Amino acid sequence: MTSNTLNIEFDYVETHHDEDLVCQLCMSPFVNPLTCPGCQQSCCASHTPLTNCPFCRESWTVRPPVLPPRALLNLLDRFLVRCPNSSCERGRGGAPLQRGDLPSHLQQCTVPCAHSCGELVAPRDVETHNASCAAFVLTCESPGCTHRAPRAAMPAHQAECPTAVVLCPHGCSYRGPRFNAAGHDAVCPSAVIACPIGCSLRLARGDVCSHSASCPEKVVVCASADVGCPYSAARKLLQEHELICVFHKDRRLILLERALALQQQALEAAQRRIATAEQAQATAEQAQAQQQRALNDATQQLARMFDEQGFAIGAVHKDTGTPFDAAGFNQEGFDREGFDRRGFDRRGLNRFGFNRRATFGLGKKWWEG
């Protein structure tokens, strides 16, 4: 028996059937029947999701249903049915065929296209036909566009889809959505435009800057404007003007005079810098001479105050008559009061009357013997 894998609703030619071949649940001839191993009752396979037999209530989880005898399946396959396709010659009103042959017949039976393109298509060729069917509904492939239309109408939509990715028609590297194309055309460097200055040339927008350097309609000043000529006109008229321009004839002389004046100014500035430098040098020499005189005066003053051994001239001890040095000590190492550099006199006593040992806590005063 050929199973009903296509979920076909059979159109039987006969309206009355043997009760032994009819499912007691749906009251139609068995379709893919299964038999309960307990009560031997059969039902269509569409009822098998039941966990128990609908007749004897035996659990099918322990003993699942089985296929009926082959003889029963053959009897079911011999039922006469009609093709469900009205356009088929075996359809309603046409020659019937056995139920077991219907699934294989439907694989070859042509039916009208489900998308109403008007063609007849066999079920096995549906996918192939949909790949080229003019009525098959497609979704626009442009990013962000959700428009749906038949395949035949999609080219017209994509020709005006605002989100469709387009290339610059002028040949630049722009690639973007169509709704930005107008804004790009206004700034595209490859777009051919008329010269904005006013000449008859048409050129790419990106070449306008270089063209302005030679455009005959561009307003320019006289070449002698730097020497005082106020003339300005289109470049194409400049050559005629230079033939009669007074400044143009004397331009070399004027430029030479300006150059000489600039050289004279530079020379005067250099002379001022030299004079300033000489004055600064003279001031520095004068200050150095003053420092040298002050040093000589100090040296002479010291020479008058101290002799060759470094002792102050004229300062002598009141008793011995020996001179003193700059620190106030004579040649013997005593100051004017008679004390040495450590603060003791010739007797070994300090200014408070203590001898050397008393200074360290061991001696006596001089009057104590």
GROMACS .gro file of C-alpha atoms in nm:
model
  369
    1MET     CA    1   0.000   0.000   0.000
    2THR     CA    2   0.118   0.347  -0.082
    3SER     CA    3   0.098   0.564   0.230
    4ASN     CA    4  -0.080   0.896   0.227
    5THR     CA    5   0.235   1.105   0.275
    6LEU     CA    6   0.086   1.402   0.085
    7ASN     CA    7  -0.205   1.443   0.330
    8ILE     CA    8  -0.456   1.390   0.048
    9GLU     CA    9  -0.827   1.407   0.112
   10PHE     CA   10  -0.953   1.122  -0.104
   11ASP     CA   11  -1.258   1.177  -0.328
   12TYR     CA   12  -1.406   0.828  -0.344
   13VAL     CA   13  -1.621   0.728  -0.643
   14GLU     CA   14  -1.831   0.491  -0.431
   15THR     CA   15  -2.016   0.634  -0.134
   16HIS     CA   16  -2.081   0.303   0.045
   17HIS     CA   17  -1.794   0.077   0.162
   18ASP     CA   18  -1.757  -0.252   0.341
   19GLU     CA   19  -1.782  -0.194   0.715
   20ASP     CA   20  -1.471  -0.406   0.771
   21LEU     CA   21  -1.273  -0.152   0.565
   22VAL     CA   22  -1.409   0.156   0.742
   23CYS     CA   23  -1.247   0.321   1.047
   24GLN     CA   24  -1.493   0.327   1.335
   25LEU     CA   25  -1.355   0.660   1.455
   26CYS     CA   26  -1.375   0.874   1.141
   27MET     CA   27  -1.627   0.652   0.951
   28SER     CA   28  -1.414   0.664   0.635
   29PRO     CA   29  -1.204   0.397   0.465
   30PHE     CA   30  -0.881   0.326   0.649
   31VAL     CA   31  -0.589   0.552   0.567
   32ASN     CA   32  -0.254   0.409   0.679
   33PRO     CA   33  -0.431   0.180   0.931
   34LEU     CA   34  -0.274   0.047   1.250
   35THR     CA   35  -0.402  -0.254   1.450
   36CYS     CA   36  -0.419  -0.286   1.827
   37PRO     CA   37  -0.229  -0.603   1.934
   38GLY     CA   38  -0.482  -0.665   2.211
   39CYS     CA   39  -0.830  -0.638   2.057
   40GLN     CA   40  -0.716  -0.662   1.692
   41GLN     CA   41  -0.925  -0.354   1.607
   42SER     CA   42  -0.785  -0.111   1.348
   43CYS     CA   43  -0.801   0.267   1.308
   44CYS     CA   44  -0.641   0.532   1.088
   45ALA     CA   45  -0.284   0.632   1.165
   46SER     CA   46  -0.401   0.989   1.229
   47HIS     CA   47  -0.548   0.860   1.559
   48THR     CA   48  -0.227   0.694   1.684
   49PRO     CA   49  -0.119   0.990   1.900
   50LEU     CA   50  -0.361   0.831   2.150
   51THR     CA   51  -0.174   0.656   2.432
   52ASN     CA   52  -0.444   0.390   2.473
   53CYS     CA   53  -0.645   0.185   2.230
   54PRO     CA   54  -0.976   0.368   2.163
   55PHE     CA   55  -1.156   0.034   2.166
   56CYS     CA   56  -1.012  -0.181   2.447
   57ARG     CA   57  -0.821   0.095   2.633
   58GLU     CA   58  -0.503  -0.113   2.636
   59SER     CA   59  -0.194   0.099   2.682
   60TRP     CA   60   0.002   0.147   2.358
   61THR     CA   61   0.312   0.257   2.544
   62VAL     CA   62   0.373  -0.106   2.648
   63ARG     CA   63   0.249  -0.277   2.330
   64PRO     CA   64   0.247  -0.030   2.037
   65PRO     CA   65   0.004  -0.082   1.746
   66VAL     CA   66   0.111  -0.286   1.446
   67LEU     CA   67   0.038  -0.286   1.072
   68PRO     CA   68  -0.269  -0.483   0.956
   69PRO     CA   69  -0.239  -0.779   0.718
   70ARG     CA   70  -0.120  -0.712   0.364
   71ALA     CA   71  -0.455  -0.834   0.223
   72LEU     CA   72  -0.636  -0.551   0.402
   73LEU     CA   73  -0.393  -0.292   0.265
   74ASN     CA   74  -0.436  -0.424  -0.090
   75LEU     CA   75  -0.815  -0.399  -0.062
   76LEU     CA   76  -0.785  -0.037   0.051
   77ASP     CA   77  -0.553   0.049  -0.239
   78ARG     CA   78  -0.813  -0.076  -0.489
   79PHE     CA   79  -1.075   0.183  -0.394
   80LEU     CA   80  -1.152   0.410  -0.692
   81VAL     CA   81  -1.086   0.781  -0.633
   82ARG     CA   82  -1.075   1.096  -0.843
   83CYS     CA   83  -0.775   1.331  -0.883
   84PRO     CA   84  -0.829   1.641  -0.664
   85ASN     CA   85  -0.701   1.867  -0.946
   86SER     CA   86  -1.001   1.991  -1.144
   87SER     CA   87  -0.782   2.054  -1.449
   88CYS     CA   88  -0.665   1.693  -1.459
   89GLU     CA   89  -0.839   1.448  -1.694
   90ARG     CA   90  -0.882   1.219  -1.396
   91GLY     CA   91  -1.031   1.497  -1.189
   92ARG     CA   92  -1.392   1.554  -1.102
   93GLY     CA   93  -1.603   1.411  -1.382
   94GLY     CA   94  -1.303   1.231  -1.535
   95ALA     CA   95  -1.183   0.872  -1.532
   96PRO     CA   96  -1.113   0.753  -1.176
   97LEU     CA   97  -0.800   0.566  -1.061
   98GLN     CA   98  -0.711   0.334  -0.778
   99ARG     CA   99  -0.632   0.500  -0.444
  100GLY     CA  100  -0.290   0.336  -0.424
  101ASP     CA  101  -0.187   0.503  -0.754
  102LEU     CA  102  -0.300   0.853  -0.657
  103PRO     CA  103   0.022   0.973  -0.478
  104SER     CA  104   0.242   0.878  -0.775
  105HIS     CA  105  -0.013   1.032  -1.014
  106LEU     CA  106  -0.008   1.362  -0.827
  107GLN     CA  107   0.371   1.386  -0.870
  108GLN     CA  108   0.316   1.404  -1.247
  109CYS     CA  109  -0.024   1.570  -1.260
  110THR     CA  110   0.010   1.936  -1.362
  111VAL     CA  111  -0.184   2.197  -1.169
  112PRO     CA  112  -0.217   2.574  -1.213
  113CYS     CA  113   0.065   2.774  -1.056
  114ALA     CA  114  -0.019   2.870  -0.700
  115HIS     CA  115   0.097   3.228  -0.776
  116SER     CA  116  -0.149   3.266  -1.067
  117CYS     CA  117   0.108   3.302  -1.341
  118GLY     CA  118  -0.115   3.087  -1.569
  119GLU     CA  119   0.126   2.796  -1.616
  120LEU     CA  120   0.054   2.432  -1.524
  121VAL     CA  121   0.317   2.287  -1.292
  122ALA     CA  122   0.376   1.937  -1.162
  123PRO     CA  123   0.424   1.917  -0.784
  124ARG     CA  124   0.776   1.780  -0.831
  125ASP     CA  125   0.863   2.088  -1.040
  126VAL     CA  126   0.720   2.349  -0.803
  127GLU     CA  127   1.056   2.465  -0.662
  128THR     CA  128   1.211   2.487  -1.006
  129HIS     CA  129   0.912   2.679  -1.137
  130ASN     CA  130   0.911   2.921  -0.839
  131ALA     CA  131   1.272   3.013  -0.914
  132SER     CA  132   1.157   3.171  -1.244
  133CYS     CA  133   0.784   3.230  -1.194
  134ALA     CA  134   0.692   3.584  -1.299
  135ALA     CA  135   0.412   3.597  -1.040
  136PHE     CA  136   0.622   3.467  -0.750
  137VAL     CA  137   0.625   3.735  -0.479
  138LEU     CA  138   0.974   3.859  -0.386
  139THR     CA  139   1.101   4.096  -0.122
  140CYS     CA  140   1.318   4.386  -0.237
  141GLU     CA  141   1.686   4.307  -0.179
  142SER     CA  142   1.781   4.668  -0.106
  143PRO     CA  143   1.900   4.726   0.253
  144GLY     CA  144   1.614   4.840   0.474
  145CYS     CA  145   1.344   4.808   0.205
  146THR     CA  146   1.047   4.583   0.288
  147HIS     CA  147   0.859   4.622  -0.040
  148ARG     CA  148   0.710   4.298  -0.180
  149ALA     CA  149   0.605   4.253  -0.542
  150PRO     CA  150   0.582   3.983  -0.812
  151ARG     CA  151   0.908   3.895  -0.982
  152ALA     CA  152   0.790   4.060  -1.305
  153ALA     CA  153   0.729   4.393  -1.126
  154MET     CA  154   1.045   4.388  -0.913
  155PRO     CA  155   1.282   4.541  -1.179
  156ALA     CA  156   1.053   4.844  -1.208
  157HIS     CA  157   1.056   4.885  -0.829
  158GLN     CA  158   1.431   4.847  -0.800
  159ALA     CA  159   1.476   5.112  -1.070
  160GLU     CA  160   1.322   5.366  -0.832
  161CYS     CA  161   1.373   5.207  -0.487
  162PRO     CA  162   1.504   5.484  -0.258
  163THR     CA  163   1.726   5.248  -0.056
  164ALA     CA  164   1.872   5.061  -0.355
  165VAL     CA  165   2.253   5.083  -0.369
  166VAL     CA  166   2.358   5.271  -0.683
  167LEU     CA  167   2.689   5.375  -0.836
  168CYS     CA  168   2.777   5.729  -0.932
  169PRO     CA  169   2.675   5.785  -1.297
  170HIS     CA  170   2.973   6.014  -1.346
  171GLY     CA  171   3.229   5.744  -1.273
  172CYS     CA  172   3.358   5.840  -0.928
  173SER     CA  173   3.393   5.588  -0.644
  174TYR     CA  174   3.060   5.679  -0.479
  175ARG     CA  175   2.839   5.381  -0.387
  176GLY     CA  176   2.535   5.440  -0.171
  177PRO     CA  177   2.152   5.451  -0.145
  178ARG     CA  178   1.954   5.617  -0.422
  179PHE     CA  179   1.801   5.877  -0.187
  180ASN     CA  180   2.153   6.021  -0.134
  181ALA     CA  181   2.239   6.025  -0.505
  182ALA     CA  182   2.092   6.373  -0.566
  183GLY     CA  183   2.299   6.524  -0.285
  184HIS     CA  184   2.608   6.349  -0.419
  185ASP     CA  185   2.553   6.483  -0.771
  186ALA     CA  186   2.573   6.837  -0.630
  187VAL     CA  187   2.927   6.779  -0.503
  188CYS     CA  188   3.056   6.494  -0.724
  189PRO     CA  189   3.410   6.583  -0.844
  190SER     CA  190   3.357   6.384  -1.164
  191ALA     CA  191   3.032   6.554  -1.264
  192VAL     CA  192   3.069   6.759  -1.584
  193ILE     CA  193   2.954   7.119  -1.530
  194ALA     CA  194   2.983   7.449  -1.712
  195CYS     CA  195   3.271   7.674  -1.613
  196PRO     CA  196   3.147   7.871  -1.309
  197ILE     CA  197   3.364   8.168  -1.408
  198GLY     CA  198   3.175   8.217  -1.733
  199CYS     CA  199   3.373   8.072  -2.023
  200SER     CA  200   3.222   7.822  -2.269
  201LEU     CA  201   3.424   7.524  -2.146
  202ARG     CA  202   3.252   7.226  -1.978
  203LEU     CA  203   3.473   7.035  -1.738
  204ALA     CA  204   3.467   6.806  -1.434
  205ARG     CA  205   3.387   6.979  -1.106
  206GLY     CA  206   3.718   6.863  -0.961
  207ASP     CA  207   3.913   7.047  -1.236
  208VAL     CA  208   3.758   7.389  -1.171
  209CYS     CA  209   4.041   7.506  -0.943
  210SER     CA  210   4.315   7.419  -1.192
  211HIS     CA  211   4.110   7.565  -1.477
  212SER     CA  212   4.071   7.899  -1.301
  213ALA     CA  213   4.447   7.953  -1.339
  214SER     CA  214   4.403   7.977  -1.718
  215CYS     CA  215   4.035   8.065  -1.767
  216PRO     CA  216   4.014   8.360  -2.013
  217GLU     CA  217   3.707   8.501  -1.833
  218LYS     CA  218   3.864   8.514  -1.486
  219VAL     CA  219   3.910   8.870  -1.361
  220VAL     CA  220   4.277   8.937  -1.287
  221VAL     CA  221   4.487   9.244  -1.207
  222CYS     CA  222   4.760   9.390  -1.419
  223ALA     CA  223   5.103   9.233  -1.388
  224SER     CA  224   5.226   9.576  -1.280
  225ALA     CA  225   4.979   9.602  -0.993
  226ASP     CA  226   5.271   9.567  -0.754
  227VAL     CA  227   5.410   9.897  -0.884
  228GLY     CA  228   5.079  10.086  -0.868
  229CYS     CA  229   4.867   9.990  -1.172
  230PRO     CA  230   4.497   9.978  -1.067
  231TYR     CA  231   4.373   9.797  -1.380
  232SER     CA  232   4.173   9.472  -1.344
  233ALA     CA  233   3.975   9.286  -1.616
  234ALA     CA  234   3.921   8.945  -1.777
  235ARG     CA  235   4.242   8.756  -1.848
  236LYS     CA  236   4.177   8.765  -2.224
  237LEU     CA  237   4.198   9.148  -2.217
  238LEU     CA  238   4.514   9.170  -2.011
  239GLN     CA  239   4.757   9.137  -2.303
  240GLU     CA  240   4.607   9.440  -2.483
  241HIS     CA  241   4.627   9.645  -2.164
  242GLU     CA  242   4.994   9.565  -2.106
  243LEU     CA  243   5.078   9.716  -2.448
  244ILE     CA  244   4.960  10.058  -2.330
  245CYS     CA  245   5.016  10.030  -1.952
  246VAL     CA  246   5.247  10.309  -1.833
  247PHE     CA  247   5.338  10.119  -1.520
  248HIS     CA  248   5.428   9.814  -1.727
  249LYS     CA  249   5.683  10.011  -1.932
  250ASP     CA  250   5.853  10.157  -1.622
  251ARG     CA  251   5.809   9.844  -1.411
  252ARG     CA  252   6.175   9.744  -1.418
  253LEU     CA  253   6.290  10.092  -1.319
  254ILE     CA  254   6.034  10.113  -1.039
  255LEU     CA  255   6.127   9.769  -0.909
  256LEU     CA  256   6.496   9.860  -0.925
  257GLU     CA  257   6.431  10.180  -0.728
  258ARG     CA  258   6.234   9.983  -0.472
  259ALA     CA  259   6.513   9.728  -0.445
  260LEU     CA  260   6.772  10.004  -0.395
  261ALA     CA  261   6.550  10.166  -0.132
  262LEU     CA  262   6.517   9.833   0.048
  263GLN     CA  263   6.895   9.783   0.033
  264GLN     CA  264   6.950  10.134   0.169
  265GLN     CA  265   6.708  10.062   0.455
  266ALA     CA  266   6.886   9.736   0.527
  267LEU     CA  267   7.223   9.914   0.521
  268GLU     CA  268   7.101  10.184   0.760
  269ALA     CA  269   6.958   9.920   0.991
  270ALA     CA  270   7.294   9.736   0.986
  271GLN     CA  271   7.478  10.059   1.063
  272ARG     CA  272   7.244  10.125   1.355
  273ARG     CA  273   7.308   9.777   1.488
  274ILE     CA  274   7.684   9.827   1.452
  275ALA     CA  275   7.666  10.161   1.631
  276THR     CA  276   7.462  10.007   1.909
  277ALA     CA  277   7.713   9.723   1.941
  278GLU     CA  278   8.007   9.966   1.950
  279GLN     CA  279   7.835  10.176   2.215
  280ALA     CA  280   7.765   9.865   2.422
  281GLN     CA  281   8.131   9.760   2.385
  282ALA     CA  282   8.252  10.104   2.493
  283THR     CA  283   8.021  10.096   2.794
  284ALA     CA  284   8.152   9.750   2.887
  285GLU     CA  285   8.512   9.865   2.852
  286GLN     CA  286   8.440  10.169   3.065
  287ALA     CA  287   8.281   9.955   3.336
  288GLN     CA  288   8.578   9.715   3.321
  289ALA     CA  289   8.818  10.007   3.360
  290GLN     CA  290   8.624  10.134   3.660
  291GLN     CA  291   8.637   9.787   3.818
  292GLN     CA  292   9.012   9.769   3.753
  293ARG     CA  293   9.065  10.112   3.914
  294ALA     CA  294   8.860  10.010   4.217
  295LEU     CA  295   9.065   9.691   4.245
  296ASN     CA  296   9.392   9.885   4.221
  297ASP     CA  297   9.273  10.131   4.486
  298ALA     CA  298   9.179   9.846   4.720
  299THR     CA  299   9.513   9.677   4.657
  300GLN     CA  300   9.702   9.997   4.734
  301GLN     CA  301   9.498  10.050   5.049
  302LEU     CA  302   9.576   9.699   5.170
  303ALA     CA  303   9.941   9.754   5.085
  304ARG     CA  304   9.942  10.058   5.308
  305MET     CA  305   9.775   9.867   5.590
  306PHE     CA  306   9.984   9.546   5.591
  307ASP     CA  307  10.349   9.469   5.534
  308GLU     CA  308  10.491   9.182   5.327
  309GLN     CA  309  10.437   8.929   5.611
  310GLY     CA  310  10.068   9.027   5.635
  311PHE     CA  311  10.097   9.234   5.956
  312ALA     CA  312   9.917   9.561   5.993
  313ILE     CA  313  10.151   9.850   5.950
  314GLY     CA  314  10.170  10.079   6.253
  315ALA     CA  315   9.974   9.848   6.483
  316VAL     CA  316  10.219   9.719   6.751
  317HIS     CA  317  10.186   9.561   7.090
  318LYS     CA  318  10.175   9.808   7.378
  319ASP     CA  319  10.442   9.616   7.569
  320THR     CA  320  10.651   9.431   7.311
  321GLY     CA  321  10.606   9.665   7.018
  322THR     CA  322  10.551   9.381   6.772
  323PRO     CA  323  10.308   9.439   6.483
  324PHE     CA  324   9.973   9.259   6.445
  325ASP     CA  325   9.826   9.084   6.144
  326ALA     CA  326   9.478   9.139   5.997
  327ALA     CA  327   9.325   8.895   6.249
  328GLY     CA  328   9.469   9.097   6.540
  329PHE     CA  329   9.757   8.859   6.641
  330ASN     CA  330  10.125   8.942   6.648
  331GLN     CA  331  10.415   8.726   6.537
  332GLU     CA  332  10.412   8.540   6.869
  333GLY     CA  333  10.041   8.457   6.828
  334PHE     CA  334   9.897   8.692   7.094
  335ASP     CA  335   9.636   8.963   7.041
  336ARG     CA  336   9.646   9.315   7.169
  337GLU     CA  337   9.518   9.205   7.515
  338GLY     CA  338   9.785   8.936   7.545
  339PHE     CA  339   9.576   8.625   7.476
  340ASP     CA  340   9.660   8.360   7.217
  341ARG     CA  341   9.424   8.214   6.957
  342ARG     CA  342   9.279   7.970   7.216
  343GLY     CA  343   9.210   8.250   7.470
  344PHE     CA  344   9.504   8.201   7.717
  345ASP     CA  345   9.778   8.450   7.816
  346ARG     CA  346  10.148   8.380   7.863
  347ARG     CA  347  10.081   8.245   8.214
  348GLY     CA  348   9.827   7.994   8.082
  349LEU     CA  349   9.522   8.174   8.225
  350ASN     CA  350   9.212   8.270   8.032
  351ARG     CA  351   9.018   8.594   8.053
  352PHE     CA  352   8.835   8.474   8.365
  353GLY     CA  353   9.151   8.387   8.558
  354PHE     CA  354   9.137   8.009   8.513
  355ASN     CA  355   9.436   7.810   8.401
  356ARG     CA  356   9.417   7.541   8.135
  357ARG     CA  357   9.337   7.262   8.381
  358ALA     CA  358   9.062   7.462   8.553
  359THR     CA  359   8.903   7.522   8.221
  360PHE     CA  360   8.839   7.151   8.198
  361GLY     CA  361   8.733   7.126   8.567
  362LEU     CA  362   9.073   7.014   8.710
  363GLY     CA  363   9.272   7.332   8.782
  364LYS     CA  364   9.268   7.619   9.027
  365LYS     CA  365   9.248   7.991   9.001
  366TRP     CA  366   9.577   8.166   8.973
  367TRP     CA  367   9.540   8.338   9.314
  368GLU     CA  368   9.488   8.002   9.485
  369GLY     CA  369   9.841   7.899   9.402
   0.00000   0.00000   0.00000
